[in-house]
Amino acid sequence: SKWHPNNKHLILKGLLHDVAECYTNDISGPMKKIPEIRPDIKKVEHALDTAIYEAFHMSSMTHEEEAIIKEADNYAQRLEGHAFMQSRGLQWTGLPDVSIIELQNFEQPISNVDAYNRFLDKFNWCIT
């Protein structure tokens, strides 16, 4: 992938990629795939994402940016599933494999306050 740790624009989009869920909550993947409601969910999510990106003077995500962020999101899901679920997240399909070294190097959970502060530190770095 074309991920680069100093790409502030991409990192900011990654940080904000689920912000619409503040308004819609986290709608599960299987729910989003129901044909009768999928177009409406996508329309609402797109409108919210557009408003969020406009508020930060950013363009909408390109397909390449979406793919990079989705790859990172899936990677995080695989690591978190393994670290925190009794099933090790093995029932989730379509996620990337991770090595035993990556799993062992996965950081231990931190407090909500520490997570919030890390988010803000990275967010502020992106917008400066």
PDB file of C-alpha atoms in Angstrom:
ATOM      1  CA  SER A   1       0.000   0.000   0.000  1.00  0.00           C
ATOM      2  CA  LYS A   2       0.998   3.633  -0.327  1.00  0.00           C
ATOM      3  CA  TRP A   3       0.650   4.291   3.376  1.00  0.00           C
ATOM      4  CA  HIS A   4       3.199   6.729   4.739  1.00  0.00           C
ATOM      5  CA  PRO A   5       3.392   7.687   8.430  1.00  0.00           C
ATOM      6  CA  ASN A   6       3.896  11.378   7.618  1.00  0.00           C
ATOM      7  CA  ASN A   7       0.962  11.763   5.224  1.00  0.00           C
ATOM      8  CA  LYS A   8      -1.096  14.128   7.409  1.00  0.00           C
ATOM      9  CA  HIS A   9      -3.975  14.299   4.938  1.00  0.00           C
ATOM     10  CA  LEU A  10      -4.408  10.512   4.850  1.00  0.00           C
ATOM     11  CA  ILE A  11      -3.900  10.136   8.610  1.00  0.00           C
ATOM     12  CA  LEU A  12      -6.581  12.757   9.289  1.00  0.00           C
ATOM     13  CA  LYS A  13      -8.995  10.947   7.003  1.00  0.00           C
ATOM     14  CA  GLY A  14      -8.146   7.724   8.812  1.00  0.00           C
ATOM     15  CA  LEU A  15      -8.819   9.337  12.177  1.00  0.00           C
ATOM     16  CA  LEU A  16     -12.142  10.692  10.941  1.00  0.00           C
ATOM     17  CA  HIS A  17     -13.295   7.700   8.864  1.00  0.00           C
ATOM     18  CA  ASP A  18     -15.872   6.558  11.431  1.00  0.00           C
ATOM     19  CA  VAL A  19     -16.991   9.971  12.689  1.00  0.00           C
ATOM     20  CA  ALA A  20     -20.385   9.593  10.964  1.00  0.00           C
ATOM     21  CA  GLU A  21     -21.076   6.844  13.526  1.00  0.00           C
ATOM     22  CA  CYS A  22     -21.450   9.587  16.136  1.00  0.00           C
ATOM     23  CA  TYR A  23     -24.797  10.198  14.440  1.00  0.00           C
ATOM     24  CA  THR A  24     -25.702   6.772  13.083  1.00  0.00           C
ATOM     25  CA  ASN A  25     -24.084   4.546  15.712  1.00  0.00           C
ATOM     26  CA  ASP A  26     -22.008   1.604  14.542  1.00  0.00           C
ATOM     27  CA  ILE A  27     -24.288  -0.212  12.130  1.00  0.00           C
ATOM     28  CA  SER A  28     -23.059  -3.788  11.785  1.00  0.00           C
ATOM     29  CA  GLY A  29     -21.715  -5.052   8.494  1.00  0.00           C
ATOM     30  CA  PRO A  30     -24.511  -7.602   8.000  1.00  0.00           C
ATOM     31  CA  MET A  31     -27.118  -4.864   8.546  1.00  0.00           C
ATOM     32  CA  LYS A  32     -25.411  -2.614   5.997  1.00  0.00           C
ATOM     33  CA  LYS A  33     -25.632  -5.407   3.416  1.00  0.00           C
ATOM     34  CA  ILE A  34     -29.429  -5.757   3.513  1.00  0.00           C
ATOM     35  CA  PRO A  35     -30.447  -4.702  -0.021  1.00  0.00           C
ATOM     36  CA  GLU A  36     -33.591  -2.844   1.070  1.00  0.00           C
ATOM     37  CA  ILE A  37     -31.740  -0.474   3.406  1.00  0.00           C
ATOM     38  CA  ARG A  38     -28.178  -0.398   2.023  1.00  0.00           C
ATOM     39  CA  PRO A  39     -28.776   2.560  -0.339  1.00  0.00           C
ATOM     40  CA  ASP A  40     -30.301   4.648   2.457  1.00  0.00           C
ATOM     41  CA  ILE A  41     -27.475   3.858   4.886  1.00  0.00           C
ATOM     42  CA  LYS A  42     -24.862   4.692   2.250  1.00  0.00           C
ATOM     43  CA  LYS A  43     -26.643   7.953   1.401  1.00  0.00           C
ATOM     44  CA  VAL A  44     -26.691   9.071   5.054  1.00  0.00           C
ATOM     45  CA  GLU A  45     -23.076   8.030   5.631  1.00  0.00           C
ATOM     46  CA  HIS A  46     -21.950   9.826   2.467  1.00  0.00           C
ATOM     47  CA  ALA A  47     -23.782  13.037   3.444  1.00  0.00           C
ATOM     48  CA  LEU A  48     -22.234  12.980   6.918  1.00  0.00           C
ATOM     49  CA  ASP A  49     -18.750  12.224   5.578  1.00  0.00           C
ATOM     50  CA  THR A  50     -19.072  15.060   3.052  1.00  0.00           C
ATOM     51  CA  ALA A  51     -20.061  17.522   5.786  1.00  0.00           C
ATOM     52  CA  ILE A  52     -17.182  16.362   7.998  1.00  0.00           C
ATOM     53  CA  TYR A  53     -14.596  16.659   5.215  1.00  0.00           C
ATOM     54  CA  GLU A  54     -15.920  20.080   4.235  1.00  0.00           C
ATOM     55  CA  ALA A  55     -15.651  21.236   7.869  1.00  0.00           C
ATOM     56  CA  PHE A  56     -11.944  20.346   7.748  1.00  0.00           C
ATOM     57  CA  HIS A  57     -11.455  21.730   4.207  1.00  0.00           C
ATOM     58  CA  MET A  58     -10.651  18.305   2.794  1.00  0.00           C
ATOM     59  CA  SER A  59     -11.733  16.590  -0.374  1.00  0.00           C
ATOM     60  CA  SER A  60     -13.810  13.439  -0.193  1.00  0.00           C
ATOM     61  CA  MET A  61     -11.881  10.210   0.071  1.00  0.00           C
ATOM     62  CA  THR A  62     -10.507   8.833  -3.146  1.00  0.00           C
ATOM     63  CA  HIS A  63     -10.933   5.129  -3.900  1.00  0.00           C
ATOM     64  CA  GLU A  64      -7.220   4.656  -3.180  1.00  0.00           C
ATOM     65  CA  GLU A  65      -7.542   6.383   0.228  1.00  0.00           C
ATOM     66  CA  GLU A  66     -10.628   4.299   1.049  1.00  0.00           C
ATOM     67  CA  ALA A  67      -8.702   1.125   0.189  1.00  0.00           C
ATOM     68  CA  ILE A  68      -5.710   2.099   2.350  1.00  0.00           C
ATOM     69  CA  ILE A  69      -7.908   3.028   5.323  1.00  0.00           C
ATOM     70  CA  LYS A  70     -10.040  -0.107   4.923  1.00  0.00           C
ATOM     71  CA  GLU A  71      -6.866  -2.209   4.866  1.00  0.00           C
ATOM     72  CA  ALA A  72      -5.667  -0.572   8.102  1.00  0.00           C
ATOM     73  CA  ASP A  73      -9.127  -0.934   9.685  1.00  0.00           C
ATOM     74  CA  ASN A  74      -9.276  -4.649   8.798  1.00  0.00           C
ATOM     75  CA  TYR A  75      -5.750  -5.160  10.118  1.00  0.00           C
ATOM     76  CA  ALA A  76      -6.708  -3.496  13.420  1.00  0.00           C
ATOM     77  CA  GLN A  77      -9.866  -5.608  13.614  1.00  0.00           C
ATOM     78  CA  ARG A  78      -7.837  -8.802  13.175  1.00  0.00           C
ATOM     79  CA  LEU A  79      -5.375  -7.768  15.913  1.00  0.00           C
ATOM     80  CA  GLU A  80      -8.138  -6.664  18.296  1.00  0.00           C
ATOM     81  CA  GLY A  81     -10.165  -9.813  17.675  1.00  0.00           C
ATOM     82  CA  HIS A  82      -7.194 -11.971  18.480  1.00  0.00           C
ATOM     83  CA  ALA A  83      -6.251  -9.953  21.558  1.00  0.00           C
ATOM     84  CA  PHE A  84      -9.673  -9.421  23.111  1.00  0.00           C
ATOM     85  CA  MET A  85     -12.101 -12.119  21.967  1.00  0.00           C
ATOM     86  CA  GLN A  86     -12.318 -15.619  23.357  1.00  0.00           C
ATOM     87  CA  SER A  87     -12.742 -16.870  19.790  1.00  0.00           C
ATOM     88  CA  ARG A  88      -9.636 -14.870  18.759  1.00  0.00           C
ATOM     89  CA  GLY A  89     -11.841 -13.344  16.047  1.00  0.00           C
ATOM     90  CA  LEU A  90     -11.349 -16.421  13.894  1.00  0.00           C
ATOM     91  CA  GLN A  91     -15.007 -16.413  12.789  1.00  0.00           C
ATOM     92  CA  TRP A  92     -14.434 -13.132  10.947  1.00  0.00           C
ATOM     93  CA  THR A  93     -13.671 -13.812   7.325  1.00  0.00           C
ATOM     94  CA  GLY A  94     -11.977 -11.582   4.815  1.00  0.00           C
ATOM     95  CA  LEU A  95      -9.509 -10.083   7.283  1.00  0.00           C
ATOM     96  CA  PRO A  96      -5.763 -10.126   6.674  1.00  0.00           C
ATOM     97  CA  ASP A  97      -3.513 -12.637   8.345  1.00  0.00           C
ATOM     98  CA  VAL A  98      -1.083 -11.271  10.907  1.00  0.00           C
ATOM     99  CA  SER A  99       2.113 -12.880  12.101  1.00  0.00           C
ATOM    100  CA  ILE A 100       2.695 -14.207  15.576  1.00  0.00           C
ATOM    101  CA  ILE A 101       5.268 -11.443  16.061  1.00  0.00           C
ATOM    102  CA  GLU A 102       2.699  -8.769  15.172  1.00  0.00           C
ATOM    103  CA  LEU A 103       0.241 -10.350  17.588  1.00  0.00           C
ATOM    104  CA  GLN A 104       2.821 -10.475  20.377  1.00  0.00           C
ATOM    105  CA  ASN A 105       3.814  -6.850  19.779  1.00  0.00           C
ATOM    106  CA  PHE A 106       0.206  -5.657  19.979  1.00  0.00           C
ATOM    107  CA  GLU A 107       0.019  -2.952  22.619  1.00  0.00           C
ATOM    108  CA  GLN A 108      -1.870  -3.640  25.825  1.00  0.00           C
ATOM    109  CA  PRO A 109      -5.135  -1.727  26.324  1.00  0.00           C
ATOM    110  CA  ILE A 110      -4.899   1.832  27.590  1.00  0.00           C
ATOM    111  CA  SER A 111      -7.425   3.933  29.460  1.00  0.00           C
ATOM    112  CA  ASN A 112     -10.147   5.880  27.661  1.00  0.00           C
ATOM    113  CA  VAL A 113      -8.450   9.119  28.723  1.00  0.00           C
ATOM    114  CA  ASP A 114      -5.099   7.996  27.306  1.00  0.00           C
ATOM    115  CA  ALA A 115      -6.760   6.891  24.052  1.00  0.00           C
ATOM    116  CA  TYR A 116      -8.577  10.235  23.827  1.00  0.00           C
ATOM    117  CA  ASN A 117      -5.325  12.141  24.411  1.00  0.00           C
ATOM    118  CA  ARG A 118      -3.450  10.073  21.814  1.00  0.00           C
ATOM    119  CA  PHE A 119      -6.220  10.715  19.318  1.00  0.00           C
ATOM    120  CA  LEU A 120      -6.114  14.457  20.009  1.00  0.00           C
ATOM    121  CA  ASP A 121      -2.322  14.564  19.782  1.00  0.00           C
ATOM    122  CA  LYS A 122      -2.393  12.890  16.357  1.00  0.00           C
ATOM    123  CA  PHE A 123      -5.395  14.968  15.250  1.00  0.00           C
ATOM    124  CA  ASN A 124      -3.696  18.239  16.266  1.00  0.00           C
ATOM    125  CA  TRP A 125      -0.495  17.159  14.521  1.00  0.00           C
ATOM    126  CA  CYS A 126      -2.518  16.558  11.350  1.00  0.00           C
ATOM    127  CA  ILE A 127      -4.202  19.942  11.318  1.00  0.00           C
ATOM    128  CA  THR A 128      -1.075  22.015  11.998  1.00  0.00           C
TER     129      THR A 128
END
